[in-house]
């Protein structure tokens, strides 16, 4: 990892009802990202299906698979063929009654490197994730890939500075956030802009506070729900540099591949000029790890 | 504290060479803020003097005073007279060789409530604070004033999500950041906009991550330094709501008083809709409080 840079590719996509077309479109997108010199390609959260957490349905647990498993094996072939790292968010089945919202990391030689299990699980109208997923039990993780040290977090994690910091302290050069977030149709007119802005601001702030690159990749498109009006996924994927400056920014409604070169000297420069890690007060942060109240 | 709201007033000011004119202008500004219904008035960092940390000079320790002490006594009179909380950043002398960058909080009845000592101390070109200040040893603090639970942090603290979170978990409804930050003249053209943007983004993100109000108040004006070109303090004070939306925003170069009403139902609403505190994983944040590396 002595290269002057690494190149990210984010695949902003819609997710259709059936698994196989989603997988094939993802594979095609990985090829297109590789054609554009991307070295680390990240897919959106749970890209193999519609965002099924918009309802409570026991039969949807059938969507889950083991990790490593059939999808990581398929993606390993693409990774090896194109010499790219693939970061893929999947619905993980470990054993009966143990399901996780998990992201697998496959190195550029096709080797499965490991997984991150989503630590912060939302549960809000049409985001009923606590029904499906056991909260992650592997802690925060960094993967030493061929091109960079990649920190992986997932969607709701993006609102938690603790996850970003803990992953940065493990040595991550980039935080990747596979995401599935959208607007409730009846809220969009009044709150849509401020919701998207808050989402992006929170993550750009992780880049700033930690002096590393951040890539956040979301799905697009409207998906109906049996339990409500459905969700309009807001796309808006982006890559920010270690001072929060946007390197690449997607639309709200188109499938796109974002590619950005991440210069290591930029990270070095930002962290020398803004040496926050030097001044952390670990002995005084006990409040962050204690129960609140009496 | 059953009122539907509290009203903040931030005093963006320049700081002249002599103490007394600065104190008098601050007092006048407190009156003007009170005239505009401000209930909690916050002054910029070390407002009684030029930003003396732009050089290393033993004689400048003479600027320090005890807290409580002469300035808090003077400000207590104004607080009582106008029935406003006053948050005042001062250079604290505790005993010989023990100096702190401290903010005093005075309640609306004039009572001295306590102090916060800056926990994260910068030391960078023209910000030579590690020479003057022992890092804060009182931890993070919230002050239960007559109008609101006020969390106080100071300048460089604003880059640390840990300080914001720890203070929020103590029950703060607002985080106040007295600040002295500016541009190096030769960097301004190339980096000035991104530096200000990063500064504001980091703090708006504290509002978002913690679901509370944030008020950041900076000085303005160019101040020469014996050790360099001097600093152009960038003003740009602001008040953000619990979703990071700007309620009030100052210019970069004018003395101004920012006043904003902070609605408690907005905080309640944001925290119900974006329930981050519900999902924190305190058992998994150990990396934040451990030494890094081997």
Coordinates of C-alpha atoms in Angstrom, one line a residue:
Chain A
X1 CA 0.0 0.0 0.0
X2 CA 2.7 2.4 -0.9
X3 CA 0.8 3.8 -3.9
X4 CA 0.2 7.5 -4.0
X5 CA -3.5 6.9 -4.2
X6 CA -6.4 4.5 -4.4
X7 CA -9.5 4.8 -6.5
X8 CA -13.0 4.3 -5.3
X9 CA -16.1 3.3 -7.3
X10 CA -19.6 3.5 -5.9
X11 CA -22.5 1.9 -7.6
X12 CA -25.7 3.8 -7.1
X13 CA -28.5 1.5 -8.4
X14 CA -32.1 0.6 -8.2
X15 CA -33.1 -2.7 -6.8
X16 CA -35.7 -4.7 -8.6
X17 CA -38.0 -7.4 -7.2
X18 CA -35.9 -10.4 -8.3
X19 CA -32.4 -11.3 -7.0
X20 CA -30.8 -12.4 -10.3
X21 CA -31.3 -9.2 -12.3
X22 CA -30.0 -7.2 -9.4
X23 CA -26.9 -9.4 -9.1
X24 CA -26.3 -9.2 -12.9
X25 CA -26.6 -5.4 -13.0
X26 CA -24.3 -5.1 -10.0
X27 CA -21.7 -7.3 -11.8
X28 CA -22.0 -5.2 -14.9
X29 CA -21.6 -2.1 -12.8
X30 CA -18.4 -3.5 -11.2
X31 CA -17.1 -4.0 -14.7
X32 CA -17.9 -0.5 -15.7
X33 CA -16.3 0.9 -12.6
X34 CA -13.2 -1.2 -13.3
X35 CA -13.2 0.2 -16.8
X36 CA -13.0 3.6 -15.2
X37 CA -10.0 2.6 -13.1
X38 CA -11.9 2.0 -9.9
X39 CA -10.0 -0.3 -7.5
X40 CA -12.4 -0.6 -4.7
X41 CA -16.0 -1.0 -5.7
X42 CA -18.9 -0.7 -3.2
X43 CA -22.5 -1.7 -3.8
X44 CA -25.5 -0.3 -1.9
X45 CA -27.0 -1.8 1.2
X46 CA -28.9 -5.1 0.5
X47 CA -28.7 -4.5 -3.3
X48 CA -30.0 -8.0 -4.1
X49 CA -33.6 -7.2 -3.3
X50 CA -36.1 -4.5 -2.7
X51 CA -35.6 -3.0 0.8
X52 CA -37.6 -5.8 2.4
X53 CA -37.5 -4.2 5.9
X54 CA -40.4 -2.0 4.8
X55 CA -42.7 -4.7 6.1
X56 CA -42.8 -7.5 8.7
X57 CA -42.9 -10.8 6.8
X58 CA -41.5 -14.1 8.1
X59 CA -41.1 -15.5 4.5
X60 CA -38.6 -12.7 3.7
X61 CA -36.0 -14.5 5.9
X62 CA -35.7 -16.8 2.9
X63 CA -33.8 -14.0 1.2
X64 CA -30.8 -14.5 3.6
X65 CA -27.7 -16.5 2.7
X66 CA -24.5 -17.5 4.3
X67 CA -21.4 -15.3 4.2
X68 CA -19.2 -16.5 2.6
X69 CA -21.7 -18.1 0.4
X70 CA -23.2 -18.1 -3.1
X71 CA -23.1 -14.4 -3.7
X72 CA -19.6 -13.8 -2.3
X73 CA -18.4 -16.7 -4.5
X74 CA -19.9 -15.1 -7.6
X75 CA -18.5 -11.7 -6.7
X76 CA -15.1 -13.2 -6.0
X77 CA -14.9 -14.3 -9.6
X78 CA -15.6 -10.7 -10.8
X79 CA -13.1 -9.3 -8.3
X80 CA -10.4 -11.6 -9.5
X81 CA -11.2 -11.2 -13.1
X82 CA -11.0 -7.4 -12.9
X83 CA -8.5 -7.1 -10.0
X84 CA -10.9 -5.0 -7.9
X85 CA -11.9 -5.1 -4.3
X86 CA -15.6 -5.7 -4.0
X87 CA -17.6 -4.5 -0.9
X88 CA -21.0 -6.1 -0.9
X89 CA -23.9 -5.7 1.5
X90 CA -25.9 -8.9 2.0
X91 CA -28.6 -10.3 4.2
X92 CA -26.7 -12.9 6.3
X93 CA -28.1 -16.1 7.6
X94 CA -25.9 -17.6 10.2
X95 CA -28.2 -20.2 11.6
X96 CA -31.9 -20.4 12.3
X97 CA -32.9 -17.3 14.2
X98 CA -29.6 -15.6 13.7
X99 CA -29.7 -13.1 10.9
X100 CA -27.5 -10.0 10.3
X101 CA -27.3 -7.0 8.1
X102 CA -23.8 -7.7 6.9
X103 CA -21.2 -6.4 4.4
X104 CA -18.6 -8.8 2.9
X105 CA -15.2 -7.6 1.7
X106 CA -13.5 -9.4 -1.2
X107 CA -10.0 -8.6 -2.0
X108 CA -8.8 -7.9 -5.6
X109 CA -7.4 -11.4 -6.0
X110 CA -10.9 -12.8 -5.2
X111 CA -10.1 -13.8 -1.6
X112 CA -12.9 -13.3 0.9
X113 CA -11.4 -11.1 3.6
X114 CA -14.2 -11.0 6.1
X115 CA -17.4 -9.3 7.1
X116 CA -18.8 -6.4 9.1
X117 CA -22.1 -6.8 10.8
X118 CA -24.1 -3.6 11.1
X119 CA -23.8 -2.4 14.7
X120 CA -26.5 0.2 14.9
X121 CA -29.9 -1.2 13.8
X122 CA -32.7 1.3 13.1
X123 CA -36.4 0.6 13.6
X124 CA -38.7 3.3 12.4
X125 CA -41.7 3.5 10.1
X126 CA -40.9 1.4 7.0
X127 CA -37.4 0.7 8.3
X128 CA -38.3 -2.3 10.5
X129 CA -34.8 -3.6 10.8
X130 CA -34.9 -4.7 14.4
X131 CA -37.4 -7.4 13.3
X132 CA -34.9 -8.9 10.9
X133 CA -31.4 -8.3 12.2
X134 CA -29.6 -9.2 15.3
X135 CA -27.3 -6.2 16.0
X136 CA -23.7 -6.7 14.9
X137 CA -21.6 -8.7 17.3
X138 CA -18.2 -8.5 15.7
X139 CA -17.5 -4.8 16.6
X140 CA -16.0 -2.3 14.2
X141 CA -13.7 -3.5 11.5
X142 CA -11.0 -2.5 9.0
X143 CA -10.0 -4.7 6.1
X144 CA -6.5 -4.5 4.7
X145 CA -7.2 -4.9 1.0
X146 CA -4.7 -4.8 -1.8
X147 CA -5.3 -1.1 -2.4
X148 CA -6.3 0.5 0.9
X149 CA -7.3 -0.1 4.5
X150 CA -11.1 -0.1 4.1
X151 CA -13.4 0.6 7.0
X152 CA -17.0 -0.6 6.5
X153 CA -20.1 0.6 8.2
X154 CA -23.7 0.4 7.1
X155 CA -26.4 3.0 6.7
X156 CA -27.8 3.8 10.1
X157 CA -24.2 3.6 11.4
X158 CA -23.7 6.9 9.5
X159 CA -25.5 8.9 12.2
X160 CA -23.1 7.7 15.0
X161 CA -19.8 9.5 15.3
X162 CA -18.6 6.6 17.6
X163 CA -18.6 4.1 14.7
X164 CA -16.7 6.4 12.4
X165 CA -14.1 7.2 15.1
X166 CA -13.7 3.6 16.3
X167 CA -13.1 2.5 12.7
X168 CA -10.8 5.4 11.9
X169 CA -8.7 4.5 15.0
X170 CA -8.3 1.0 13.6
X171 CA -6.4 2.6 10.7
X172 CA -9.0 3.0 8.0
X173 CA -8.1 5.2 5.1
X174 CA -11.7 5.3 3.9
X175 CA -15.1 4.7 5.5
X176 CA -17.6 3.0 3.1
X177 CA -21.3 3.2 3.9
X178 CA -23.6 1.0 1.9
X179 CA -27.0 2.6 2.4
X180 CA -30.7 2.3 1.8
X181 CA -32.3 5.5 2.8
X182 CA -35.2 7.4 1.3
X183 CA -38.0 9.8 1.7
X184 CA -41.5 9.0 3.0
X185 CA -43.5 10.5 0.1
X186 CA -45.7 12.6 2.3
X187 CA -42.7 14.1 4.1
X188 CA -40.6 14.9 1.0
X189 CA -41.9 18.3 0.1
X190 CA -41.5 19.7 3.6
X191 CA -38.5 17.8 5.0
X192 CA -36.8 16.2 2.1
X193 CA -34.1 18.7 1.5
X194 CA -33.2 19.0 5.2
X195 CA -33.2 15.2 5.6
X196 CA -30.8 14.7 2.8
X197 CA -28.6 17.6 3.9
X198 CA -28.4 16.3 7.5
X199 CA -27.5 12.8 6.1
X200 CA -24.7 14.2 4.0
X201 CA -23.5 16.7 6.7
X202 CA -23.2 13.9 9.3
X203 CA -21.0 11.9 7.0
X204 CA -18.9 14.7 5.7
X205 CA -18.3 15.5 9.4
X206 CA -16.9 11.9 9.9
X207 CA -14.4 12.6 7.1
X208 CA -13.4 15.9 8.8
X209 CA -13.3 14.7 12.4
X210 CA -11.2 11.6 11.3
X211 CA -9.2 12.9 8.4
X212 CA -10.1 10.2 6.0
X213 CA -12.1 9.6 2.9
X214 CA -15.8 8.7 3.1
X215 CA -17.9 7.0 0.4
X216 CA -21.6 6.6 0.9
X217 CA -23.6 4.7 -1.7
X218 CA -27.4 4.6 -1.7
X219 CA -30.1 3.0 -3.9
X220 CA -32.6 4.9 -6.0
X221 CA -36.2 4.5 -7.0
X222 CA -39.6 4.2 -5.4
X223 CA -40.4 0.9 -3.7
X224 CA -44.0 0.3 -2.5
X225 CA -44.7 -1.2 0.9
X226 CA -47.6 -3.4 2.2
X227 CA -47.4 -1.3 5.4
X228 CA -47.5 2.2 4.1
X229 CA -47.0 4.5 1.2
X230 CA -43.6 3.1 0.4
X231 CA -40.2 4.9 0.2
X232 CA -38.5 6.9 -2.4
X233 CA -34.8 6.1 -2.1
X234 CA -32.9 9.3 -2.4
X235 CA -29.7 8.3 -4.1
X236 CA -27.4 11.2 -3.6
X237 CA -24.3 9.0 -3.1
X238 CA -21.1 10.9 -2.7
X239 CA -17.4 10.7 -2.0
X240 CA -15.8 13.2 0.4
X241 CA -12.1 13.8 1.0
X242 CA -10.4 14.0 4.5
X243 CA -11.5 17.6 4.9
X244 CA -15.1 16.9 3.9
X245 CA -14.7 18.4 0.4
X246 CA -16.9 16.6 -2.1
X247 CA -15.0 14.7 -4.8
X248 CA -18.0 13.2 -6.5
X249 CA -21.7 13.5 -6.1
X250 CA -24.6 11.6 -7.6
X251 CA -28.1 12.6 -8.6
X252 CA -31.2 11.7 -6.6
X253 CA -32.8 9.5 -9.2
X254 CA -30.4 8.0 -11.7
X255 CA -28.3 4.9 -11.7
X256 CA -24.7 6.1 -11.6
X257 CA -21.2 5.0 -11.0
X258 CA -19.1 7.5 -9.0
X259 CA -15.4 7.2 -9.3
X260 CA -12.8 9.2 -7.4
X261 CA -9.1 9.0 -7.0
X262 CA -8.2 9.3 -3.3
X263 CA -4.7 10.8 -2.8
X264 CA -2.8 9.6 0.2
X265 CA -0.9 12.9 0.4
X266 CA -4.1 14.7 0.9
X267 CA -4.9 12.6 3.9
X268 CA -1.3 13.2 5.3
X269 CA -1.6 16.9 4.7
X270 CA -5.0 17.3 6.3
X271 CA -4.0 15.3 9.4
X272 CA -0.8 17.3 9.8
X273 CA -2.6 20.6 9.5
X274 CA -5.6 19.5 11.6
X275 CA -4.0 17.1 14.2
X276 CA -7.2 16.1 16.0
X277 CA -5.9 12.6 16.9
X278 CA -3.0 14.2 18.8
X279 CA -5.3 15.9 21.2
X280 CA -8.0 13.3 22.0
X281 CA -8.6 12.9 25.8
X282 CA -9.3 9.2 26.1
X283 CA -9.2 9.3 29.9
X284 CA -12.2 11.8 29.8
X285 CA -14.5 10.0 27.4
X286 CA -15.9 7.5 29.9
X287 CA -19.3 9.0 29.5
X288 CA -19.4 7.5 26.0
X289 CA -19.2 3.9 27.2
X290 CA -21.3 4.1 30.4
X291 CA -25.1 3.7 30.8
X292 CA -26.8 7.1 31.0
X293 CA -28.7 8.1 34.1
X294 CA -28.9 6.6 37.5
Chain B
X1 CA -37.5 24.7 32.7
X2 CA -41.0 24.0 31.5
X3 CA -41.0 26.9 29.0
X4 CA -41.7 26.0 25.4
X5 CA -38.4 27.6 24.4
X6 CA -35.3 29.4 25.4
X7 CA -33.6 32.2 23.5
X8 CA -29.9 32.3 22.7
X9 CA -27.8 35.4 22.0
X10 CA -24.3 35.2 20.6
X11 CA -22.0 38.2 20.7
X12 CA -19.7 38.2 17.6
X13 CA -17.2 41.0 18.4
X14 CA -13.7 42.2 17.7
X15 CA -11.2 42.2 20.5
X16 CA -9.0 45.3 21.0
X17 CA -5.6 45.5 22.7
X18 CA -7.0 46.7 26.0
X19 CA -9.1 44.8 28.5
X20 CA -11.4 47.5 29.7
X21 CA -12.9 48.5 26.3
X22 CA -13.5 44.9 25.4
X23 CA -15.3 44.3 28.7
X24 CA -17.4 47.4 28.2
X25 CA -18.3 46.5 24.7
X26 CA -19.2 43.0 25.8
X27 CA -21.5 44.4 28.5
X28 CA -23.2 46.7 26.1
X29 CA -23.7 43.8 23.8
X30 CA -25.2 41.8 26.6
X31 CA -27.7 44.6 27.1
X32 CA -28.5 44.7 23.4
X33 CA -29.0 41.0 23.3
X34 CA -31.3 41.2 26.3
X35 CA -33.2 44.0 24.5
X36 CA -33.8 41.5 21.8
X37 CA -35.2 38.9 24.3
X38 CA -32.0 36.8 24.5
X39 CA -32.0 34.8 27.7
X40 CA -28.6 33.1 27.4
X41 CA -25.8 35.3 26.1
X42 CA -22.5 33.8 25.1
X43 CA -19.3 35.8 24.4
X44 CA -16.4 34.7 22.2
X45 CA -13.4 32.9 23.4
X46 CA -11.0 35.0 25.5
X47 CA -12.9 38.2 24.5
X48 CA -11.1 40.4 27.0
X49 CA -7.9 40.6 24.9
X50 CA -6.4 40.0 21.5
X51 CA -5.8 36.3 20.9
X52 CA -2.6 36.3 22.8
X53 CA -1.8 32.7 21.9
X54 CA -0.4 33.9 18.6
X55 CA 3.0 34.2 20.3
X56 CA 5.0 32.8 23.2
X57 CA 5.4 35.5 25.9
X58 CA 5.8 34.9 29.6
X59 CA 4.4 38.3 30.4
X60 CA 1.1 37.4 28.9
X61 CA 0.3 35.2 31.8
X62 CA -0.4 38.5 33.6
X63 CA -3.7 38.6 31.6
X64 CA -5.1 35.7 33.6
X65 CA -7.5 36.0 36.5
X66 CA -9.2 33.8 39.0
X67 CA -12.6 32.3 38.3
X68 CA -14.8 33.4 40.0
X69 CA -13.0 36.7 40.1
X70 CA -13.2 40.3 39.0
X71 CA -14.7 39.7 35.6
X72 CA -17.3 37.2 36.7
X73 CA -18.3 39.6 39.5
X74 CA -18.8 42.4 37.0
X75 CA -20.7 40.2 34.6
X76 CA -22.8 38.8 37.4
X77 CA -24.2 42.3 37.9
X78 CA -25.2 42.6 34.3
X79 CA -26.7 39.1 34.4
X80 CA -28.8 40.0 37.5
X81 CA -29.8 43.4 36.1
X82 CA -31.0 42.0 32.8
X83 CA -32.1 38.6 34.1
X84 CA -29.9 36.8 31.5
X85 CA -27.5 33.9 31.7
X86 CA -24.0 35.0 30.8
X87 CA -21.4 32.5 29.3
X88 CA -18.0 34.1 29.4
X89 CA -14.7 32.7 28.2
X90 CA -11.7 33.8 30.3
X91 CA -8.0 33.1 30.9
X92 CA -8.0 31.4 34.3
X93 CA -5.2 31.6 36.8
X94 CA -5.6 29.0 39.5
X95 CA -2.2 29.2 41.1
X96 CA 1.3 29.8 39.8
X97 CA 2.0 27.5 36.9
X98 CA -1.7 26.4 36.6
X99 CA -3.5 28.3 33.9
X100 CA -6.6 27.2 32.0
X101 CA -8.7 28.2 29.0
X102 CA -11.9 28.4 30.9
X103 CA -15.5 29.4 30.4
X104 CA -17.6 30.7 33.3
X105 CA -21.4 30.3 33.5
X106 CA -23.4 32.9 35.4
X107 CA -27.1 32.3 36.0
X108 CA -29.8 34.9 35.3
X109 CA -29.9 35.8 39.0
X110 CA -26.3 36.7 39.0
X111 CA -25.1 33.5 40.7
X112 CA -21.9 32.0 39.5
X113 CA -22.8 28.4 38.5
X114 CA -19.4 27.0 37.7
X115 CA -16.8 26.6 35.0
X116 CA -15.7 24.5 32.1
X117 CA -12.0 24.1 31.3
X118 CA -11.2 23.5 27.7
X119 CA -10.4 19.8 27.3
X120 CA -8.9 19.8 23.9
X121 CA -6.0 22.2 23.6
X122 CA -4.6 23.1 20.1
X123 CA -1.1 24.0 19.3
X124 CA -0.5 25.0 15.7
X125 CA 1.1 27.9 14.0
X126 CA -0.2 31.1 15.7
X127 CA -2.4 29.0 18.0
X128 CA 0.2 28.2 20.6
X129 CA -2.2 27.2 23.3
X130 CA -0.3 24.3 24.8
X131 CA 2.2 26.9 26.0
X132 CA -0.4 28.7 28.1
X133 CA -3.0 26.3 29.1
X134 CA -3.1 23.1 31.2
X135 CA -5.7 20.8 29.5
X136 CA -9.0 20.9 31.2
X137 CA -9.2 18.6 34.3
X138 CA -12.8 19.0 35.2
X139 CA -14.3 16.9 32.4
X140 CA -17.3 17.7 30.3
X141 CA -20.0 19.8 32.0
X142 CA -23.6 20.9 31.8
X143 CA -25.0 23.8 33.7
X144 CA -28.6 23.9 34.8
X145 CA -29.4 27.6 34.2
X146 CA -32.7 29.2 34.8
X147 CA -33.6 28.9 31.1
X148 CA -31.9 25.8 29.8
X149 CA -29.4 23.0 30.4
X150 CA -26.3 24.6 28.8
X151 CA -23.4 22.5 27.7
X152 CA -20.2 24.5 27.3
X153 CA -17.3 23.6 25.1
X154 CA -14.5 25.8 23.7
X155 CA -13.2 26.3 20.2
X156 CA -10.8 23.4 19.3
X157 CA -13.3 21.1 21.2
X158 CA -15.6 21.7 18.2
X159 CA -13.6 19.2 16.1
X160 CA -14.1 16.4 18.6
X161 CA -17.4 14.4 18.4
X162 CA -16.6 12.9 21.7
X163 CA -16.9 16.2 23.6
X164 CA -20.2 17.0 22.0
X165 CA -21.6 13.5 22.7
X166 CA -20.4 13.4 26.3
X167 CA -21.9 16.8 27.0
X168 CA -25.2 15.8 25.2
X169 CA -25.4 12.7 27.4
X170 CA -25.2 14.9 30.5
X171 CA -28.5 16.4 29.4
X172 CA -27.5 19.5 27.5
X173 CA -30.2 21.2 25.4
X174 CA -27.6 23.4 23.7
X175 CA -23.9 23.3 23.1
X176 CA -22.2 26.6 23.2
X177 CA -18.7 27.0 21.6
X178 CA -16.9 30.3 22.4
X179 CA -14.3 30.4 19.7
X180 CA -11.3 32.2 18.3
X181 CA -10.5 30.9 14.9
X182 CA -9.3 32.6 11.8
X183 CA -7.5 32.4 8.5
X184 CA -3.8 32.6 8.0
X185 CA -3.7 35.4 5.4
X186 CA -1.6 33.5 2.9
X187 CA -3.9 30.5 3.1
X188 CA -7.2 32.3 2.8
X189 CA -7.6 32.5 -0.9
X190 CA -6.9 28.9 -1.5
X191 CA -8.3 27.2 1.6
X192 CA -10.4 29.8 3.4
X193 CA -13.8 28.7 2.1
X194 CA -13.2 25.0 2.8
X195 CA -11.8 25.7 6.2
X196 CA -14.8 27.7 7.2
X197 CA -17.1 25.1 5.7
X198 CA -15.4 22.3 7.5
X199 CA -15.6 24.2 10.8
X200 CA -19.4 24.8 10.4
X201 CA -20.0 21.3 9.1
X202 CA -18.3 19.6 12.0
X203 CA -20.5 21.6 14.5
X204 CA -23.8 21.3 12.6
X205 CA -23.0 17.5 12.7
X206 CA -22.9 17.7 16.5
X207 CA -26.4 19.2 16.4
X208 CA -27.6 16.4 14.2
X209 CA -25.9 13.5 15.9
X210 CA -27.0 14.7 19.3
X211 CA -30.4 16.2 18.6
X212 CA -29.7 19.5 20.3
X213 CA -29.1 23.2 19.5
X214 CA -25.6 24.4 18.8
X215 CA -24.3 28.0 19.1
X216 CA -20.8 28.9 18.0
X217 CA -19.5 32.4 18.5
X218 CA -16.3 33.7 17.1
X219 CA -14.4 37.0 17.1
X220 CA -13.7 39.1 14.0
X221 CA -10.9 41.2 12.8
X222 CA -7.3 41.0 11.9
X223 CA -4.8 40.6 14.7
X224 CA -1.0 40.9 14.1
X225 CA 1.4 38.5 15.6
X226 CA 5.1 38.9 16.6
X227 CA 5.6 35.4 15.2
X228 CA 4.0 35.5 11.8
X229 CA 1.6 37.3 9.5
X230 CA -1.2 37.4 12.1
X231 CA -4.7 36.0 11.9
X232 CA -7.9 37.2 10.3
X233 CA -10.6 35.9 12.6
X234 CA -13.4 34.7 10.4
X235 CA -16.5 35.5 12.4
X236 CA -19.3 33.4 10.8
X237 CA -20.9 32.7 14.1
X238 CA -24.1 30.6 13.9
X239 CA -26.9 28.9 15.7
X240 CA -28.1 25.5 14.4
X241 CA -31.2 23.6 15.4
X242 CA -31.3 19.9 16.5
X243 CA -31.3 18.8 12.9
X244 CA -28.5 21.0 11.8
X245 CA -30.7 23.6 10.2
X246 CA -29.3 27.1 10.5
X247 CA -31.4 29.5 12.6
X248 CA -29.0 32.4 12.5
X249 CA -25.8 33.1 10.7
X250 CA -23.3 36.0 11.0
X251 CA -21.0 37.7 8.5
X252 CA -17.3 37.1 8.4
X253 CA -16.3 40.7 9.3
X254 CA -18.9 42.6 11.3
X255 CA -19.7 42.8 15.0
X256 CA -23.1 41.3 15.3
X257 CA -25.5 39.9 17.9
X258 CA -27.3 36.7 16.8
X259 CA -30.5 35.9 18.5
X260 CA -32.6 32.8 18.0
X261 CA -35.5 31.2 19.8
X262 CA -34.9 27.5 20.5
X263 CA -38.1 25.5 20.6
X264 CA -38.1 22.6 22.9
X265 CA -40.7 20.8 20.8
X266 CA -38.3 20.9 17.9
X267 CA -35.8 19.0 19.9
X268 CA -38.4 16.5 21.1
X269 CA -39.6 16.0 17.5
X270 CA -36.2 15.5 16.0
X271 CA -35.1 13.0 18.7
X272 CA -38.4 11.0 18.3
X273 CA -38.0 10.9 14.5
X274 CA -34.2 10.2 14.5
X275 CA -33.8 8.2 17.7
X276 CA -30.0 7.8 17.7
X277 CA -29.6 7.6 21.4
X278 CA -31.9 4.5 21.5
X279 CA -29.4 2.6 19.3
X280 CA -26.0 3.5 20.7
X281 CA -23.8 0.4 21.4
X282 CA -21.9 1.5 24.6
X283 CA -20.4 -2.0 25.0
X284 CA -18.7 -1.7 21.6
X285 CA -17.2 1.7 21.9
X286 CA -14.2 0.6 23.9
X287 CA -11.8 1.7 21.1
X288 CA -12.7 5.3 21.9
X289 CA -11.2 5.2 25.4
X290 CA -8.2 3.0 24.8
X291 CA -4.7 3.9 23.7
X292 CA -4.2 3.3 20.0
X293 CA -1.6 0.8 18.7
X294 CA 0.4 -1.7 20.5

